[in-house]
PDB file of C-alpha atoms and ligand atoms in Angstrom:
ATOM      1  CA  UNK A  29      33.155  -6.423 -16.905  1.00 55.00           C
ATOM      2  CA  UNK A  30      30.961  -9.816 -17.197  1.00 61.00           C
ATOM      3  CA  UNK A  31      29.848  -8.875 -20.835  1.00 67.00           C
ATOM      4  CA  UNK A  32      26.650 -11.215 -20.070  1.00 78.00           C
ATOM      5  CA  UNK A  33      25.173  -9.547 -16.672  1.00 89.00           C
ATOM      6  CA  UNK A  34      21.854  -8.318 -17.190  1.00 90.00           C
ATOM      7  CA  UNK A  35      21.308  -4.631 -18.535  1.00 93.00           C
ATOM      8  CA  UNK A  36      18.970  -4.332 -15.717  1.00 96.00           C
ATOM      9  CA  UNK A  37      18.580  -5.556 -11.920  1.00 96.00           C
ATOM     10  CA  UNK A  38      16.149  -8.103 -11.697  1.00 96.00           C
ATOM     11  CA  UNK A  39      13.774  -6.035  -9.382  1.00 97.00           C
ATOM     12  CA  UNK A  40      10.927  -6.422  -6.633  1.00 98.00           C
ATOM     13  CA  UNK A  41       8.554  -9.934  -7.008  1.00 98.00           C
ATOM     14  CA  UNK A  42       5.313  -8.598  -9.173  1.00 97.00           C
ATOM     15  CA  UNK A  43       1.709  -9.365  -7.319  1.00 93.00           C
ATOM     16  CA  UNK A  44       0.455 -13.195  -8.071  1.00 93.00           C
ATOM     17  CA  UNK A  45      -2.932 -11.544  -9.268  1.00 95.00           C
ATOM     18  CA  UNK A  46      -1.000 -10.624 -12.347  1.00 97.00           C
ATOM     19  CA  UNK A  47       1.105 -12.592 -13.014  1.00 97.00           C
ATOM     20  CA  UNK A  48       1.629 -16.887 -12.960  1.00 97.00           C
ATOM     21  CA  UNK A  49       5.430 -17.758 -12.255  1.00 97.00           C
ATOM     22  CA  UNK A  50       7.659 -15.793 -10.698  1.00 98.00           C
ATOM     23  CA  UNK A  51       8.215 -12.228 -12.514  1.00 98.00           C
ATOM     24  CA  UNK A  52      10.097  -9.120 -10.939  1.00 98.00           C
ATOM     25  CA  UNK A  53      10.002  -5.324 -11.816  1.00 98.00           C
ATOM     26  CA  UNK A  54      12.562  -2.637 -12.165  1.00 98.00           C
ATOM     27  CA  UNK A  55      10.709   0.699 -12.839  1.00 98.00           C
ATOM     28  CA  UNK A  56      12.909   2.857 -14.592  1.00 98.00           C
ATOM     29  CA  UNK A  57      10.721   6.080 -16.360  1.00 98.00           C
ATOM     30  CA  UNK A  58       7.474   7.020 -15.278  1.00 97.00           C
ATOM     31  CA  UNK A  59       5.029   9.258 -17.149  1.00 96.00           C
ATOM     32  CA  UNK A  60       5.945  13.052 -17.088  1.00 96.00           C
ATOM     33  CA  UNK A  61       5.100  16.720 -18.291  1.00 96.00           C
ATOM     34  CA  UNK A  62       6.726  15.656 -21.615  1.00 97.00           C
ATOM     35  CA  UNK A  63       6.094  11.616 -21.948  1.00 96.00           C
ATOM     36  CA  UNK A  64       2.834   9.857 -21.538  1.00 96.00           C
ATOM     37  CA  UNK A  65       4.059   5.842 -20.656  1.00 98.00           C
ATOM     38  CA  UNK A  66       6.362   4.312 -18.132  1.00 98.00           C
ATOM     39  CA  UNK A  67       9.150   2.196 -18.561  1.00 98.00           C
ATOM     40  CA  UNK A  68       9.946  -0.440 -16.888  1.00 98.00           C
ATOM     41  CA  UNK A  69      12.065  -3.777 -17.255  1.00 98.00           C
ATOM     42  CA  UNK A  70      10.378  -6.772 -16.124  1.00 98.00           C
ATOM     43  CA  UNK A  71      12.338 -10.190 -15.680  1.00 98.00           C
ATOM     44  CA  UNK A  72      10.354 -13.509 -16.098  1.00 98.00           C
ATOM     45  CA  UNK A  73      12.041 -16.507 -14.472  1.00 98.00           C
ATOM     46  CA  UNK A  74      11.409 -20.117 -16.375  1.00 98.00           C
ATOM     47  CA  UNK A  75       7.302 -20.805 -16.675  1.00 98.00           C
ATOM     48  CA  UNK A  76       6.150 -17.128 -15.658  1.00 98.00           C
ATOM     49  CA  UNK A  77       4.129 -15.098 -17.249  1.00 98.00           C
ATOM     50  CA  UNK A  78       2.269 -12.327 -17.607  1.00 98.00           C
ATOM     51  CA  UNK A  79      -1.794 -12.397 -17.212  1.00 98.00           C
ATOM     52  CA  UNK A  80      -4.409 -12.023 -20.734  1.00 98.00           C
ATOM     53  CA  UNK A  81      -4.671  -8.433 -20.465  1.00 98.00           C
ATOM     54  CA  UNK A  82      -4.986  -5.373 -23.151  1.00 98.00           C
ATOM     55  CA  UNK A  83      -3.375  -2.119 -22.794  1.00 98.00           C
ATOM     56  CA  UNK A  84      -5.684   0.976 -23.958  1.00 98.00           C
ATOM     57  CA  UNK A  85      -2.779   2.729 -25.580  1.00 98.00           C
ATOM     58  CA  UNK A  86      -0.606  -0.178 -26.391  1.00 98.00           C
ATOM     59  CA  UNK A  87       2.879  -1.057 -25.513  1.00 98.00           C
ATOM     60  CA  UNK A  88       6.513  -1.937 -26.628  1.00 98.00           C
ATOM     61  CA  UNK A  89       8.770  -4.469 -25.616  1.00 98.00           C
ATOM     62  CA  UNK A  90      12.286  -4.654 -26.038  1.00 98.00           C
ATOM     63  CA  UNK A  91      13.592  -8.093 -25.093  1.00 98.00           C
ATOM     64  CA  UNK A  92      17.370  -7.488 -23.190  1.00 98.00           C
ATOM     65  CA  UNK A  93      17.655 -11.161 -21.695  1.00 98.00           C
ATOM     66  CA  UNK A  94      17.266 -14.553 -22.683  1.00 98.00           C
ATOM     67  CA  UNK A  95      14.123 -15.793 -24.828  1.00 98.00           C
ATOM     68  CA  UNK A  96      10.131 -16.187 -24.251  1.00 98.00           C
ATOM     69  CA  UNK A  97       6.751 -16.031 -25.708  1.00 98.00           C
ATOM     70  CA  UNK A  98       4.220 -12.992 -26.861  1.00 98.00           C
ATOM     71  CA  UNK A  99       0.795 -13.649 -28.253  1.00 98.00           C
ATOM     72  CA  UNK A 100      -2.392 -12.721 -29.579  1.00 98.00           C
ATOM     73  CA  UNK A 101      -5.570 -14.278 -28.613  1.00 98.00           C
ATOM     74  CA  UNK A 102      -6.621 -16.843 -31.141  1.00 96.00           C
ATOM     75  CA  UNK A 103      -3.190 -16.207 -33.118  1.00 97.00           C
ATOM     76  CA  UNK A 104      -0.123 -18.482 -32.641  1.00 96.00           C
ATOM     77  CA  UNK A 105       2.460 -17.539 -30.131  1.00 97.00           C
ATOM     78  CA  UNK A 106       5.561 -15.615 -31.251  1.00 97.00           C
ATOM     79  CA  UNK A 107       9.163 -16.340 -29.982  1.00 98.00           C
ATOM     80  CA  UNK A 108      11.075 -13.348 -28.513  1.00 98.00           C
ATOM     81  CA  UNK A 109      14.357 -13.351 -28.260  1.00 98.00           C
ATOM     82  CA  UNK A 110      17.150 -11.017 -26.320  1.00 98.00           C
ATOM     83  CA  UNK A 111      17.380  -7.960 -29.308  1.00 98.00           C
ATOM     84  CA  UNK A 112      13.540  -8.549 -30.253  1.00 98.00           C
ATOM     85  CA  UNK A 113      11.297  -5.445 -30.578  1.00 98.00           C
ATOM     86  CA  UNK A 114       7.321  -6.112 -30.423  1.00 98.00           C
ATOM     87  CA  UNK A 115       5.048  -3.611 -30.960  1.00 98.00           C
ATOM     88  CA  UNK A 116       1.864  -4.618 -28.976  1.00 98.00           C
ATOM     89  CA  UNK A 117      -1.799  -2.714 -30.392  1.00 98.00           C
ATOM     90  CA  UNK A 118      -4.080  -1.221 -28.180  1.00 98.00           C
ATOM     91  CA  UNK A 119      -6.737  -3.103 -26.706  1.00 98.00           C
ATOM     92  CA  UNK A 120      -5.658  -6.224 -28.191  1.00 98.00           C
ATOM     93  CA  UNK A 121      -5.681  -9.021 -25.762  1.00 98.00           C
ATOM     94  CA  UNK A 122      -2.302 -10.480 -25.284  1.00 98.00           C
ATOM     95  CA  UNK A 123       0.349 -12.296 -22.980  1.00 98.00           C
ATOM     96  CA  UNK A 124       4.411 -12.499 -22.665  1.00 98.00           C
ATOM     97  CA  UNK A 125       6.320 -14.070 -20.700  1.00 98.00           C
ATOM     98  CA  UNK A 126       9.394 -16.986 -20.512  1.00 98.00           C
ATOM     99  CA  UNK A 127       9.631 -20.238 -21.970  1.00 98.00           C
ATOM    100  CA  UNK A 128       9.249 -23.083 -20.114  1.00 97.00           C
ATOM    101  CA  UNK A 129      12.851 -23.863 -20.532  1.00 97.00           C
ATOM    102  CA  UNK A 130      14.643 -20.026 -20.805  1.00 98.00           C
ATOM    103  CA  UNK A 131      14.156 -17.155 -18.669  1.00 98.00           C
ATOM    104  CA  UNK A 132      13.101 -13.877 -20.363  1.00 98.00           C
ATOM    105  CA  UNK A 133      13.758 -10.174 -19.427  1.00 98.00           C
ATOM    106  CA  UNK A 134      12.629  -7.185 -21.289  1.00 98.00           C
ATOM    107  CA  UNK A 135      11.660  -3.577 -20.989  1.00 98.00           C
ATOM    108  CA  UNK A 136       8.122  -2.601 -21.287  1.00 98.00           C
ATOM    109  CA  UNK A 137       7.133   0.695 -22.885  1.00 98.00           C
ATOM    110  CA  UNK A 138       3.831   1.391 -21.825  1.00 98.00           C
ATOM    111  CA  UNK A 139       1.482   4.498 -22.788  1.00 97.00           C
ATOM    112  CA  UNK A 140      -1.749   5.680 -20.573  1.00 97.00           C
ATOM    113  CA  UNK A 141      -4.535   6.520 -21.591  1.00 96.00           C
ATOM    114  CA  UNK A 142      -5.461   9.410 -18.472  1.00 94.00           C
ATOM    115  CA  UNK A 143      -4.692   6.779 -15.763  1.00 93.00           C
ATOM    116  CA  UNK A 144      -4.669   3.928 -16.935  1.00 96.00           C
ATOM    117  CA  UNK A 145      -2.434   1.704 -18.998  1.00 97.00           C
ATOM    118  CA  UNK A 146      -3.396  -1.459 -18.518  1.00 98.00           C
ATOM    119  CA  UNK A 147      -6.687  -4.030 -17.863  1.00 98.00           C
ATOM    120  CA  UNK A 148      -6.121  -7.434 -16.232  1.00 98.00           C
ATOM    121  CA  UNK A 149      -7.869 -10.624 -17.159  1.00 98.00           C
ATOM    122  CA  UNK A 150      -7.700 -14.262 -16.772  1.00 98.00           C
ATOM    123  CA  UNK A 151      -4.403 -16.042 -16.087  1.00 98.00           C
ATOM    124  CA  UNK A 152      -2.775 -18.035 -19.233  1.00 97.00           C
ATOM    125  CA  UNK A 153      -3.897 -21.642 -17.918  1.00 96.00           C
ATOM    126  CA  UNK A 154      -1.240 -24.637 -17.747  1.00 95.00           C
ATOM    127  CA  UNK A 155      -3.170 -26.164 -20.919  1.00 95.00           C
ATOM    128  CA  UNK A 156      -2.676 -22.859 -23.115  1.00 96.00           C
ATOM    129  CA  UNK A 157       0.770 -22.478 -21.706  1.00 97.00           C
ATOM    130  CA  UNK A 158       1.852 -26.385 -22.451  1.00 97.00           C
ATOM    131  CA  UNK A 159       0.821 -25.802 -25.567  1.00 96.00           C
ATOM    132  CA  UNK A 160       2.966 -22.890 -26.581  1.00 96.00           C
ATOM    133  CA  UNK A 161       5.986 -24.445 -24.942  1.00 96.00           C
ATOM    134  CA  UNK A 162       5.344 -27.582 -27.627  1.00 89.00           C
ATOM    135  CA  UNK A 163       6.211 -24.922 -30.457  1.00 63.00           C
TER     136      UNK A 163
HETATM  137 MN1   MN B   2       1.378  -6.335 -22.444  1.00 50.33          MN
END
């Protein structure tokens, strides 16, 4: 067994309105009569990224591959690493995704609130993203 294959397939390419880069999804739990958030694992090849966006419940991320970026508006990025848990607030406007230089896989834990669980917004611009990758 190749001890460092991913935990997860990579998955099916994630819509370009979302996200900037090239990002794939495995889905792996959705909501049910018990749980109230999906999970999914979403891999993030070198420069991509998720959106700004805010989720009305918040969200979870476990990081399984490789290392990347999560932040707050108007807060320094974080590293995240392969092992990392982040515990994302509700309605808190926020992005993750991989490093310029590393690719970045991790499994998203994300609660709805009735239907929804998450609201899109601007992409994270070249200038914003430069300037996390000069960390
Ligand atoms: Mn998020």
């Amino acid at each position: 067994m190749n001890s460092t294959a991913p935990v997860f397939p990579k998955g099916s390419p994630l819509p370009k309105d979302w996200f900037v880069g090239d990002a794939f999804l495995t889905p792996l739990l959705s909501p049910d009569h018990n749980n109230s958030y999906s999970v999914g694992s979403v891999w993030f090849e070198k420069g991509a990224r998720t959106n700004w966006h805010t989720h009305p419940k918040g969200q979870n991320l476990l990081v399984t591959e490789g290392q990347g970026f999560y932040q707050k508006k108007g807060k320094p990025a974080q590293i995240i690493k392969k092992g990392d848990v982040i515990v994302i607030p509700e309605n808190v406007e926020h992005w993750h995704g991989a490093s310029a230089q590393t690719e970045m896989a991790h499994s998203a834990i994300t609660n709805f609130e009735d239907d929804s669980q998450v609201t899109w917004l601007q992409p994270v611009s070249e200038e914003e993203y430069r300037t996390v990758n000069d960390l």
